[in-house]
Coordinates of C-alpha atoms in Angstrom, one line a residue:
Chain F
X1 CA 40.7 5.5 12.8
X2 CA 39.9 6.7 9.2
X3 CA 37.0 3.5 9.2
X4 CA 35.8 5.0 11.9
X5 CA 34.9 8.8 10.7
X6 CA 33.6 6.9 7.7
X7 CA 29.7 8.0 7.9
X8 CA 27.9 4.5 8.3
X9 CA 31.1 2.7 10.4
X10 CA 30.1 5.6 13.1
X11 CA 28.4 4.4 16.7
X12 CA 25.1 6.7 17.4
X13 CA 26.5 9.3 19.8
X14 CA 23.8 9.6 22.9
X15 CA 22.1 12.6 21.0
X16 CA 21.6 10.7 18.3
X17 CA 19.9 8.0 20.6
X18 CA 18.1 10.2 22.5
X19 CA 16.6 11.7 19.0
X20 CA 15.4 8.2 17.8
X21 CA 14.0 7.7 21.0
X22 CA 11.6 10.5 20.6
X23 CA 10.6 9.5 17.6
X24 CA 10.5 5.2 17.8
X25 CA 8.1 6.7 20.9
X26 CA 5.7 9.2 19.2
X27 CA 5.5 6.5 16.6
X28 CA 4.0 3.9 19.7
X29 CA 2.4 6.4 21.9
X30 CA -0.9 6.3 19.5
X31 CA -1.0 3.3 20.0
X32 CA -0.3 2.2 23.5
X33 CA -2.9 5.1 24.8
X34 CA -5.0 3.4 22.1
X35 CA -5.4 0.8 24.9
X36 CA -5.2 2.8 27.8
X37 CA -8.5 4.1 26.5
X38 CA -9.3 1.1 25.5
X39 CA -9.2 0.5 29.4
X40 CA -11.2 3.0 30.4
X41 CA -14.9 4.2 30.8
X42 CA -16.7 6.6 28.4
X43 CA -17.4 9.3 30.6
X44 CA -13.5 9.1 32.1
X45 CA -12.9 9.7 28.4
X46 CA -14.8 13.2 28.9
X47 CA -12.8 14.0 31.8
X48 CA -9.5 16.4 31.6
X49 CA -6.3 15.6 32.0
X50 CA -6.7 12.7 29.8
X51 CA -5.3 9.5 31.5
X52 CA -2.5 8.6 31.2
X53 CA -2.4 5.0 32.2
X54 CA -4.7 1.9 32.1
X55 CA -7.5 1.4 33.8
X56 CA -10.3 -1.9 34.6
X57 CA -12.9 -1.3 32.1
X58 CA -10.8 -3.7 29.3
X59 CA -12.5 -6.3 29.3
X60 CA -16.3 -5.0 28.9
X61 CA -15.2 -3.4 26.7
X62 CA -13.4 -5.5 25.0
X63 CA -16.8 -7.4 25.2
X64 CA -19.1 -5.3 24.0
X65 CA -17.0 -4.1 20.5
X66 CA -16.6 -8.1 19.6
X67 CA -20.2 -8.0 19.9
X68 CA -22.3 -5.4 19.2
X69 CA -20.0 -3.7 16.7
X70 CA -19.5 -7.4 14.6
X71 CA -16.7 -7.0 15.6
X72 CA -15.3 -11.0 16.1
X73 CA -17.2 -11.3 12.7
X74 CA -14.9 -8.7 11.0
X75 CA -11.6 -10.9 12.0
X76 CA -12.6 -13.4 10.6
X77 CA -13.9 -12.2 7.6
X78 CA -10.3 -10.9 7.5
X79 CA -8.7 -13.8 7.6
X80 CA -10.3 -15.4 4.8
X81 CA -9.4 -12.3 3.3
X82 CA -5.8 -11.0 3.7
X83 CA -4.8 -14.7 3.0
X84 CA -6.5 -15.4 0.2
X85 CA -5.7 -12.3 -1.5
X86 CA -1.9 -12.7 0.0
X87 CA -1.5 -16.1 -1.3
X88 CA -3.4 -15.7 -4.2
X89 CA -0.5 -13.0 -5.3
X90 CA 2.2 -15.1 -4.1
X91 CA 1.2 -17.6 -6.1
X92 CA 0.5 -15.3 -9.4
X93 CA 3.4 -13.2 -8.6
X94 CA 6.0 -16.2 -8.7
X95 CA 4.5 -17.6 -12.2
X96 CA 5.1 -14.6 -13.8
X97 CA 7.9 -13.0 -11.7
X98 CA 10.0 -16.4 -13.1
X99 CA 8.6 -16.3 -16.7
X100 CA 9.5 -13.1 -16.7
X101 CA 13.5 -13.2 -15.5
X102 CA 14.1 -16.1 -16.8
X103 CA 12.3 -17.7 -19.3
X104 CA 12.1 -16.7 -23.0
X105 CA 9.5 -14.8 -25.0
X106 CA 8.2 -12.5 -27.2
X107 CA 7.5 -9.2 -26.7
X108 CA 9.0 -10.6 -22.9
X109 CA 10.1 -7.0 -22.8
X110 CA 6.7 -5.0 -23.4
X111 CA 4.5 -6.9 -20.7
X112 CA 6.7 -6.3 -18.1
X113 CA 6.7 -2.9 -18.7
X114 CA 2.6 -3.3 -18.8
X115 CA 2.6 -4.9 -15.9
X116 CA 5.6 -2.1 -14.5
X117 CA 1.9 0.8 -15.7
X118 CA 0.0 -0.8 -14.2
X119 CA 0.8 0.5 -10.9
X120 CA 0.4 3.9 -12.3
X121 CA -3.3 3.3 -12.3
X122 CA -5.2 4.7 -9.1
X123 CA -7.9 2.8 -7.4
X124 CA -10.7 5.1 -7.6
X125 CA -11.0 5.3 -11.6
X126 CA -11.7 1.9 -11.6
X127 CA -13.8 2.5 -8.7
X128 CA -17.7 3.0 -10.4
X129 CA -17.6 -0.4 -12.7
X130 CA -16.2 -2.0 -10.6
X131 CA -20.0 -1.3 -7.9
X132 CA -22.1 -1.8 -11.5
X133 CA -20.1 -4.8 -11.9
X134 CA -20.8 -6.8 -8.4
X135 CA -24.1 -5.2 -8.2
X136 CA -24.9 -6.9 -11.1
X137 CA -23.5 -10.5 -10.3
X138 CA -24.8 -10.1 -6.5
X139 CA -21.5 -10.5 -5.2
X140 CA -22.5 -7.0 -2.8
X141 CA -21.2 -8.6 1.1
X142 CA -20.3 -11.2 0.0
X143 CA -16.8 -11.7 0.3
X144 CA -15.9 -12.8 -3.7
X145 CA -16.3 -8.9 -3.8
X146 CA -13.1 -7.7 -1.5
X147 CA -11.6 -10.7 -2.8
X148 CA -11.0 -10.8 -6.6
X149 CA -10.8 -7.8 -7.8
X150 CA -6.7 -7.2 -5.3
X151 CA -5.7 -10.7 -6.3
X152 CA -2.7 -10.0 -8.3
X153 CA -0.1 -7.5 -8.2
X154 CA 1.7 -5.0 -9.7
X155 CA 3.4 -4.5 -7.6
X156 CA 4.3 -8.8 -7.3
X157 CA 5.4 -9.8 -10.1
X158 CA 8.3 -7.1 -9.9
X159 CA 9.2 -8.0 -7.3
X160 CA 9.8 -11.8 -7.4
X161 CA 11.8 -11.2 -11.2
X162 CA 13.7 -8.5 -9.4
X163 CA 14.7 -11.7 -6.5
X164 CA 14.3 -15.4 -9.5
X165 CA 16.8 -12.9 -11.4
X166 CA 19.7 -12.8 -9.3
X167 CA 18.6 -16.2 -6.7
X168 CA 17.8 -18.7 -9.8
X169 CA 20.8 -19.8 -11.3
X170 CA 20.1 -20.5 -15.3
X171 CA 22.2 -23.5 -15.2
X172 CA 19.6 -25.3 -12.6
X173 CA 16.6 -25.1 -15.0
X174 CA 18.5 -26.6 -17.8
X175 CA 20.1 -28.7 -16.4
X176 CA 15.9 -29.9 -14.6
X177 CA 15.3 -29.1 -19.3
X178 CA 17.6 -31.6 -20.1
X179 CA 16.7 -34.2 -18.0
X180 CA 13.1 -33.7 -19.7
X181 CA 11.8 -31.8 -17.0
X182 CA 8.2 -29.7 -17.9
X183 CA 7.9 -26.2 -17.8
X184 CA 5.7 -26.8 -14.7
X185 CA 7.9 -29.9 -12.9
X186 CA 10.6 -27.0 -13.1
X187 CA 8.6 -24.1 -11.5
X188 CA 7.3 -26.7 -8.6
X189 CA 11.0 -28.3 -7.8
X190 CA 13.1 -25.5 -8.7
X191 CA 11.8 -22.2 -8.9
X192 CA 9.2 -22.7 -5.8
X193 CA 11.8 -23.9 -3.4
X194 CA 15.0 -21.3 -4.6
X195 CA 11.5 -18.7 -3.7
X196 CA 10.5 -20.0 -0.6
X197 CA 11.9 -16.9 1.3
X198 CA 10.5 -14.1 -1.0
X199 CA 7.4 -15.7 -1.4
X200 CA 7.5 -15.5 2.7
X201 CA 7.9 -11.6 2.3
X202 CA 6.0 -10.7 -0.5
X203 CA 3.2 -12.4 1.1
X204 CA 3.2 -10.7 4.8
X205 CA 3.9 -7.0 3.0
X206 CA 1.0 -9.2 1.0
X207 CA -1.6 -9.4 4.4
X208 CA -0.5 -6.2 5.9
X209 CA -2.1 -4.7 2.4
X210 CA -4.9 -6.7 2.2
X211 CA -4.7 -6.6 6.4
X212 CA -5.4 -2.3 5.9
X213 CA -7.2 -2.3 2.6
X214 CA -9.8 1.1 2.9
X215 CA -11.0 2.6 -0.1
X216 CA -13.2 -0.5 -1.7
X217 CA -14.1 -2.4 1.1
X218 CA -16.0 0.5 2.7
X219 CA -17.6 0.1 -0.9
X220 CA -18.6 -3.0 -1.7
X221 CA -18.7 -4.4 2.1
X222 CA -21.4 -3.0 5.2
X223 CA -21.1 -2.9 8.5
X224 CA -24.6 -5.4 8.7
X225 CA -23.5 -7.6 6.2
X226 CA -20.2 -9.4 5.8
X227 CA -17.8 -6.2 6.6
X228 CA -14.1 -6.5 6.8
X229 CA -12.0 -5.3 10.4
X230 CA -12.0 -2.2 8.2
X231 CA -15.8 -1.7 7.6
X232 CA -17.2 -2.2 11.1
X233 CA -14.4 0.7 12.7
X234 CA -16.0 3.3 9.7
X235 CA -19.8 2.1 11.3
X236 CA -17.2 2.2 15.0
X237 CA -16.5 5.8 14.1
X238 CA -19.2 7.1 12.1
X239 CA -21.7 7.1 16.3
X240 CA -22.5 3.2 15.8
X241 CA -22.4 2.3 19.6
X242 CA -21.4 6.8 20.8
X243 CA -19.1 5.2 23.6
X244 CA -15.1 6.2 22.8
X245 CA -13.8 3.6 24.6
X246 CA -16.2 1.1 23.0
X247 CA -15.1 2.1 20.0
X248 CA -11.4 2.1 20.9
X249 CA -11.4 -1.3 22.2
X250 CA -12.8 -1.7 18.4
X251 CA -9.6 -0.3 16.8
X252 CA -7.5 -2.4 19.4
X253 CA -9.2 -5.4 18.2
X254 CA -7.8 -4.8 14.7
X255 CA -4.9 -3.6 15.6
X256 CA -4.3 -6.6 17.4
X257 CA -2.6 -8.8 14.9
X258 CA -0.3 -7.2 13.5
X259 CA 1.1 -5.6 15.3
X260 CA 1.3 -9.4 17.4
X261 CA 3.1 -10.7 13.4
X262 CA 5.3 -7.4 14.0
X263 CA 6.7 -8.1 17.2
X264 CA 7.7 -12.0 15.7
X265 CA 8.6 -11.4 11.5
X266 CA 9.2 -8.1 12.0
X267 CA 13.1 -8.4 11.7
X268 CA 11.4 -10.3 8.2
X269 CA 9.4 -7.1 7.3
X270 CA 11.8 -5.0 7.6
X271 CA 14.2 -6.8 5.4
X272 CA 11.4 -7.8 2.6
X273 CA 10.6 -3.9 3.0
X274 CA 14.3 -2.2 2.2
X275 CA 15.0 -5.0 -0.2
X276 CA 12.4 -4.1 -1.9
X277 CA 13.4 -0.5 -1.6
X278 CA 16.6 -1.3 -3.2
X279 CA 15.9 -3.1 -6.3
X280 CA 12.7 -1.1 -6.5
Chain N
X1 CA -0.5 -29.1 -18.1
X2 CA -0.5 -31.7 -14.4
X3 CA -1.1 -34.1 -17.1
X4 CA 2.4 -33.2 -19.3
X5 CA 3.9 -34.0 -17.0
X6 CA 3.1 -37.3 -15.2
X7 CA 3.3 -38.7 -19.9
X8 CA 7.2 -37.0 -19.6
X9 CA 9.0 -39.0 -16.8
X10 CA 8.1 -42.5 -17.8
X11 CA 7.5 -42.5 -21.6
X12 CA 12.2 -43.2 -22.6
X13 CA 11.5 -46.8 -20.2
X14 CA 9.0 -47.6 -22.9
X15 CA 11.0 -46.4 -25.6
X16 CA 13.9 -48.9 -24.9
X17 CA 12.1 -51.6 -25.4
X18 CA 10.8 -50.8 -28.4
X19 CA 11.9 -51.0 -31.9
X20 CA 14.6 -48.4 -33.3
X21 CA 11.0 -46.5 -35.1
X22 CA 9.0 -46.7 -32.9
X23 CA 11.4 -44.9 -29.7
X24 CA 12.7 -41.7 -32.9
X25 CA 9.0 -42.0 -33.3
X26 CA 8.3 -41.4 -29.0
X27 CA 11.3 -39.0 -28.9
X28 CA 10.0 -37.0 -31.4
X29 CA 6.5 -37.0 -29.7
X30 CA 9.1 -35.9 -27.0
X31 CA 10.7 -32.9 -28.2
X32 CA 7.2 -31.9 -29.9
X33 CA 5.6 -31.4 -26.3
X34 CA 8.7 -30.6 -25.6
X35 CA 8.7 -27.0 -28.0
X36 CA 5.2 -26.4 -27.2
X37 CA 5.8 -26.5 -24.5
X38 CA 9.0 -24.5 -23.7
X39 CA 7.2 -21.7 -26.6
X40 CA 3.8 -21.5 -24.9
X41 CA 4.2 -22.6 -20.5
X42 CA 6.0 -18.4 -20.8
X43 CA 2.3 -17.5 -21.6
X44 CA 0.8 -19.3 -19.5
X45 CA 2.7 -18.2 -16.5
X46 CA 1.9 -14.5 -17.0
X47 CA -1.7 -14.9 -17.5
X48 CA -3.9 -15.1 -14.4
X49 CA -2.5 -11.4 -14.0
X50 CA -2.9 -10.0 -17.2
X51 CA -6.6 -11.6 -17.0
X52 CA -7.5 -10.1 -13.9
X53 CA -6.0 -7.2 -14.6
X54 CA -7.9 -6.8 -17.8
X55 CA -11.7 -7.9 -16.0
X56 CA -10.6 -6.5 -12.9
X57 CA -8.5 -2.9 -13.7
X58 CA -8.5 -2.6 -17.6
X59 CA -12.2 -2.7 -18.1
X60 CA -13.2 -1.2 -15.4
X61 CA -11.0 2.4 -15.8
X62 CA -12.4 2.4 -19.8
X63 CA -16.1 1.8 -18.6
X64 CA -15.4 4.7 -16.0
X65 CA -14.5 7.1 -18.9
X66 CA -17.5 6.2 -20.8
X67 CA -19.9 6.2 -17.7
X68 CA -18.6 9.8 -16.9
X69 CA -20.0 10.9 -20.8
X70 CA -23.5 9.7 -19.0
X71 CA -26.3 10.7 -16.5
X72 CA -25.9 7.5 -13.6
X73 CA -27.6 6.8 -10.5
X74 CA -26.7 4.6 -8.2
X75 CA -30.5 3.0 -7.6
X76 CA -30.6 1.8 -11.5
X77 CA -27.0 1.7 -12.6
X78 CA -28.0 0.8 -16.1
X79 CA -30.2 3.6 -17.3
X80 CA -27.3 5.1 -18.5
X81 CA -28.8 8.4 -20.6
X82 CA -25.8 10.4 -23.2
X83 CA -25.3 14.1 -21.6
X84 CA -21.6 14.5 -23.7
X85 CA -19.3 16.4 -21.5
X86 CA -21.8 17.7 -19.3
X87 CA -20.2 16.3 -16.2
X88 CA -16.9 17.5 -16.4
X89 CA -18.0 21.3 -18.1
X90 CA -20.7 21.0 -14.7
X91 CA -17.0 20.5 -12.5
X92 CA -15.5 23.3 -13.7
X93 CA -18.1 25.3 -12.7
X94 CA -18.6 22.9 -9.4
X95 CA -17.4 25.3 -5.8
X96 CA -17.3 21.9 -4.0
X97 CA -14.6 20.4 -6.2
X98 CA -12.0 23.3 -6.3
X99 CA -12.3 23.6 -2.3
X100 CA -11.5 19.7 -2.3
X101 CA -9.3 20.0 -5.4
X102 CA -7.0 22.8 -3.3
X103 CA -7.7 21.1 0.1
X104 CA -6.0 17.7 -1.6
X105 CA -3.2 20.2 -2.6
X106 CA -3.0 21.6 1.1
X107 CA -3.1 18.2 2.9
X108 CA -1.3 17.1 0.1
X109 CA 2.3 19.2 1.1
X110 CA 1.7 19.4 4.2
X111 CA 1.7 15.6 4.8
X112 CA 4.4 14.4 2.1
X113 CA 6.6 17.5 2.7
X114 CA 7.5 17.6 6.2
X115 CA 7.2 13.2 6.2
X116 CA 9.6 12.3 3.2
X117 CA 11.8 15.1 5.8
X118 CA 11.6 13.5 8.6
X119 CA 12.3 10.2 6.6
X120 CA 15.4 11.3 5.9
X121 CA 16.8 12.8 8.7
X122 CA 15.2 9.7 10.6
X123 CA 16.9 6.9 8.5
X124 CA 20.2 9.0 8.6
X125 CA 20.3 8.9 12.2
X126 CA 19.5 4.6 11.5
X127 CA 22.2 3.6 9.8
X128 CA 25.1 4.8 11.6
X129 CA 25.7 1.6 14.6
X130 CA 23.7 1.4 17.1
X131 CA 22.4 -1.1 19.7
X132 CA 19.2 -2.1 19.8
X133 CA 19.3 -0.9 16.1
X134 CA 16.3 -4.0 15.2
X135 CA 14.5 -2.7 17.5
X136 CA 14.3 0.5 15.9
X137 CA 13.6 -0.2 12.8
X138 CA 10.3 -2.6 13.9
X139 CA 8.9 0.0 16.6
X140 CA 9.7 2.4 13.4
X141 CA 7.6 1.1 12.0
X142 CA 4.6 0.0 13.2
X143 CA 2.5 2.8 12.6
X144 CA 2.5 1.4 8.6
X145 CA 0.9 -1.9 10.4
X146 CA -2.4 0.3 11.7
X147 CA -4.5 0.6 9.3
X148 CA -6.7 3.9 8.2
X149 CA -9.7 3.2 10.3
X150 CA -7.8 3.0 13.7
X151 CA -5.3 5.5 13.5
X152 CA -8.0 8.3 12.6
X153 CA -10.4 7.2 15.4
X154 CA -7.2 7.2 18.0
X155 CA -6.1 10.7 16.3
X156 CA -9.4 11.7 16.3
X157 CA -9.8 11.6 20.3
X158 CA -6.4 12.6 20.8
X159 CA -7.2 15.9 18.1
X160 CA -9.8 15.7 20.4
X161 CA -11.8 19.9 21.3
X162 CA -12.6 19.5 25.4
X163 CA -11.2 17.0 26.4
X164 CA -8.4 15.5 23.8
X165 CA -4.8 15.3 25.1
X166 CA -3.6 17.9 22.5
X167 CA -5.4 20.6 23.8
X168 CA -4.8 19.0 27.1
X169 CA -0.7 19.9 26.4
X170 CA -0.7 22.8 24.5
X171 CA -3.2 24.3 27.6
X172 CA -0.3 23.5 30.0
X173 CA 2.4 25.4 28.3
X174 CA -0.1 28.3 27.4
X175 CA -2.0 27.2 24.6
X176 CA -5.2 27.7 24.2
X177 CA -7.9 25.3 23.1
X178 CA -7.1 24.4 19.1
X179 CA -10.8 23.4 18.1
X180 CA -9.1 21.4 15.1
X181 CA -12.2 19.6 13.5
X182 CA -13.6 23.3 13.1
X183 CA -11.4 25.4 11.1
X184 CA -9.6 25.3 7.8
X185 CA -6.1 25.0 9.2
X186 CA -5.8 23.6 12.3
X187 CA -8.4 20.9 10.5
X188 CA -6.8 20.3 7.4
X189 CA -2.8 19.3 9.8
X190 CA -4.8 17.6 11.8
X191 CA -5.5 15.1 9.3
X192 CA -1.9 15.7 8.0
X193 CA -0.6 15.1 11.4
X194 CA -2.2 11.1 10.6
X195 CA -0.5 10.7 7.2
X196 CA 2.2 11.6 8.5
X197 CA 2.6 9.2 11.4
X198 CA 1.5 6.3 9.9
X199 CA 4.1 6.4 6.9
X200 CA 7.5 8.6 7.6
X201 CA 8.6 5.2 9.5
X202 CA 8.3 3.4 6.5
X203 CA 9.9 5.6 4.0
X204 CA 13.0 5.8 6.5
X205 CA 13.4 1.7 6.0
X206 CA 13.0 2.8 2.1
X207 CA 15.6 5.4 2.8
X208 CA 17.9 3.6 5.0
X209 CA 17.6 0.5 2.6
X210 CA 19.2 3.2 -0.2
X211 CA 22.4 5.0 2.2
X212 CA 23.3 1.0 2.8
X213 CA 23.6 0.3 -1.5
X214 CA 26.5 3.9 -0.5
X215 CA 29.1 3.5 -1.0
X216 CA 31.2 3.2 1.9
X217 CA 34.8 4.4 -0.4
X218 CA 33.2 7.5 -1.4
X219 CA 32.5 8.8 2.6
X220 CA 36.6 7.9 3.1
X221 CA 37.0 10.3 0.0
X222 CA 35.3 12.8 1.1
X223 CA 36.4 12.4 4.7
X224 CA 40.0 12.0 3.7
X225 CA 39.4 15.2 2.6
X226 CA 38.6 16.6 5.4
X227 CA 34.7 17.0 4.7
X228 CA 32.4 17.6 7.9
X229 CA 29.7 14.5 8.6
X230 CA 27.1 17.7 7.7
X231 CA 29.2 17.9 4.5
X232 CA 29.3 13.7 4.1
X233 CA 25.2 14.1 4.2
X234 CA 24.4 16.8 1.6
X235 CA 27.8 16.4 0.0
X236 CA 28.2 12.4 -0.8
X237 CA 24.4 11.3 0.7
X238 CA 21.9 13.5 -0.4
X239 CA 23.5 12.8 -4.3
X240 CA 23.4 9.7 -4.7
X241 CA 19.9 8.9 -2.6
X242 CA 18.6 11.6 -4.8
X243 CA 16.5 8.6 -7.0
X244 CA 15.0 7.0 -4.6
X245 CA 13.8 10.3 -3.0
X246 CA 11.9 11.5 -6.1
X247 CA 10.6 7.6 -6.1
X248 CA 9.1 8.3 -2.6
X249 CA 7.8 11.8 -3.8
X250 CA 6.2 10.6 -6.8
X251 CA 4.1 7.0 -4.5
X252 CA 3.2 9.9 -2.1
X253 CA 2.0 12.3 -4.0
X254 CA 0.2 9.8 -5.4
X255 CA -0.8 8.9 -1.5
X256 CA -2.0 12.1 -1.0
X257 CA -4.3 12.6 -4.5
X258 CA -6.1 9.6 -3.0
X259 CA -6.6 10.3 0.5
X260 CA -9.8 9.2 1.9
X261 CA -10.0 7.7 5.1
X262 CA -8.3 10.0 7.7
X263 CA -10.7 12.8 6.0
X264 CA -13.7 10.4 6.0
X265 CA -13.3 9.3 9.6
X266 CA -11.7 12.6 11.2
X267 CA -15.3 13.9 11.7
X268 CA -17.3 11.1 11.7
X269 CA -20.9 12.2 12.3
X270 CA -20.2 14.7 9.0
X271 CA -18.8 11.2 6.9
X272 CA -17.9 12.1 3.6
X273 CA -18.6 15.5 3.8
X274 CA -15.1 16.1 4.7
X275 CA -16.5 18.8 8.4
X276 CA -19.1 20.5 8.2
X277 CA -18.3 23.5 5.6
X278 CA -16.1 20.8 3.8
X279 CA -13.2 22.5 5.3
X280 CA -11.4 18.8 4.3
X281 CA -13.2 17.2 1.8
X282 CA -10.5 15.8 -0.3
X283 CA -11.3 14.8 -4.1
X284 CA -11.3 10.5 -3.4
X285 CA -13.9 12.6 -0.7
X286 CA -16.3 14.0 -2.9
X287 CA -15.4 11.2 -5.2
X288 CA -17.2 9.1 -2.9
X289 CA -20.1 12.0 -1.9
X290 CA -21.7 11.9 -5.1
X291 CA -21.3 8.6 -5.9
X292 CA -22.5 7.1 -3.1
X293 CA -24.2 9.3 -0.6
X294 CA -25.6 11.9 -3.6
X295 CA -26.4 8.4 -5.8
X296 CA -24.4 10.3 -8.8
X297 CA -22.7 7.5 -10.5
X298 CA -22.0 9.5 -13.2
X299 CA -20.2 12.3 -11.8
X300 CA -18.5 10.5 -9.9
X301 CA -16.9 9.0 -13.0
X302 CA -15.7 12.6 -13.4
X303 CA -14.6 13.1 -11.1
X304 CA -12.6 9.6 -10.6
X305 CA -11.4 10.9 -14.8
X306 CA -10.9 14.4 -13.3
X307 CA -8.5 13.0 -10.5
X308 CA -6.5 10.9 -13.8
X309 CA -5.8 13.2 -15.7
X310 CA -4.3 15.8 -12.8
X311 CA -2.4 12.9 -11.6
X312 CA -1.1 12.5 -15.3
X313 CA -0.6 16.2 -14.5
X314 CA 1.5 15.4 -12.0
X315 CA 3.8 12.0 -13.7
X316 CA 5.5 15.0 -16.3
X317 CA 5.9 18.0 -14.0
X318 CA 8.0 15.7 -11.8
X319 CA 9.2 13.8 -15.7
X320 CA 11.1 17.3 -16.4
X321 CA 12.3 18.5 -13.1
X322 CA 13.5 15.0 -12.8
X323 CA 15.7 15.5 -16.2
X324 CA 16.2 19.3 -15.7
X325 CA 18.4 17.7 -12.3
X326 CA 20.8 15.4 -14.6
X327 CA 21.4 17.5 -17.1
X328 CA 21.9 19.6 -13.6
X329 CA 24.5 17.3 -12.3
X330 CA 25.9 16.8 -16.2
X331 CA 27.1 19.9 -16.6

């Protein structure tokens, strides 16, 4: 009885389910309706009442979006960008996180504070010189222009540090040291295996973030060069193709890969966000 | 560093075969290498972060300040003419700057406050024992997987004046057609809705994590004292969540000051002006318009620094408020 009244043990009542269902429906509806609109024609979308169920035009619209709006290239480019950014962030963050969690060196706390404080700097503050740099190197419209500036992340360093402080036993490192292992060997044979769960979570979070990155790619890349999905969608929204059902097909194509990832890895992504929240 | 690894391992074996002074020599060499390794490898491990940050973060940050004191055009970025503080003084008398600042503030308020309040409520519900709790958590988070561009394009259709579903639904309950794109308040409300939709579930999960870290005996003793569920929420949950609430408030405020994609795409035809009458142009969008539409990079840099100063101001106010709150709790 007492345990039951203790707040969090309580089972949700009917009202709880009802409110959560309404909220969930609100969260999912715009996504489902994207698919509905993508399966209709432009004419049907310009009629009242708006369509509430799927029509038969999905494949035609997907095909137009794929070829005319460059979505095929854009999807490939985004996969490359998000993959590189996620891999780089995970690798560098694990190295730095390990150093901050378990190694002794001078100015450690000062440097860690510095890493965290870089999170406060808004991206707008560096976008003008970044653009000049990229223009000078003739990197406009090339993927490294959007990969390199986001290859490290302060959040990632902090996330890995917090994980390794608790998960990596110091005795394990000391034992390897006694056996004469170099620091690099310790990283390869002890740190990476121990950190694997956190690396997977950080990799997924970074991939989602890089996939959806908007501000800098829109400035550095163009629709006709090598766009990411977000840049291609921006072109669609600006009336590059004035057919609303094709625009929705493009939006669907750009979102679908992440939605599939959410269905497969949803539990881990949710766990990662909640874990980062408690420790951060 | 890889060669270090391979060299360090086989060295004991030949060392044992050699004479005593030779072994001491090898030991000496090995311990010197070991000392060098433990001394410098921490720096090697953190170096990539600092190198990348210096090149792509710190240098541009400072250079933006330098560029803001010049007249620079996008067409010839290397031609810089010193103009001192003129870019800044110009901002102060620029109606569009104040308009963008005001819009950023109202849209920020319209999106951040409902977002965090709803998230708190949803987190409280998710904290009950639920059938299919993982389904609810993942479903609530899916908008977070949607990009700004995709989300905005869908909402543009939903908010359409003539055929949009929202106006259709409003018509069913007897409201007239709202012109979501052209009204000042209505367009700002619509832009805020996109932000609220994308981030509420994310914040709810952060609150849920914090709620689950609240010790159960706090609730037990409150229940023993006869506190109702609402009282438990107000007097146990909210105070325990105060640091988390502050954290999410700071993060969403920073996000709100940088709002860019939603207003850019909410009226695709208008582009960077933020509506036919600049009615939902934010600071981020105004920066983009000055730099990449009007080609004035110097002025864009000045706007960037103005945004930074505003963020610092918000940070200072936040710090003062949180200090007051903490004092209020202890006294």
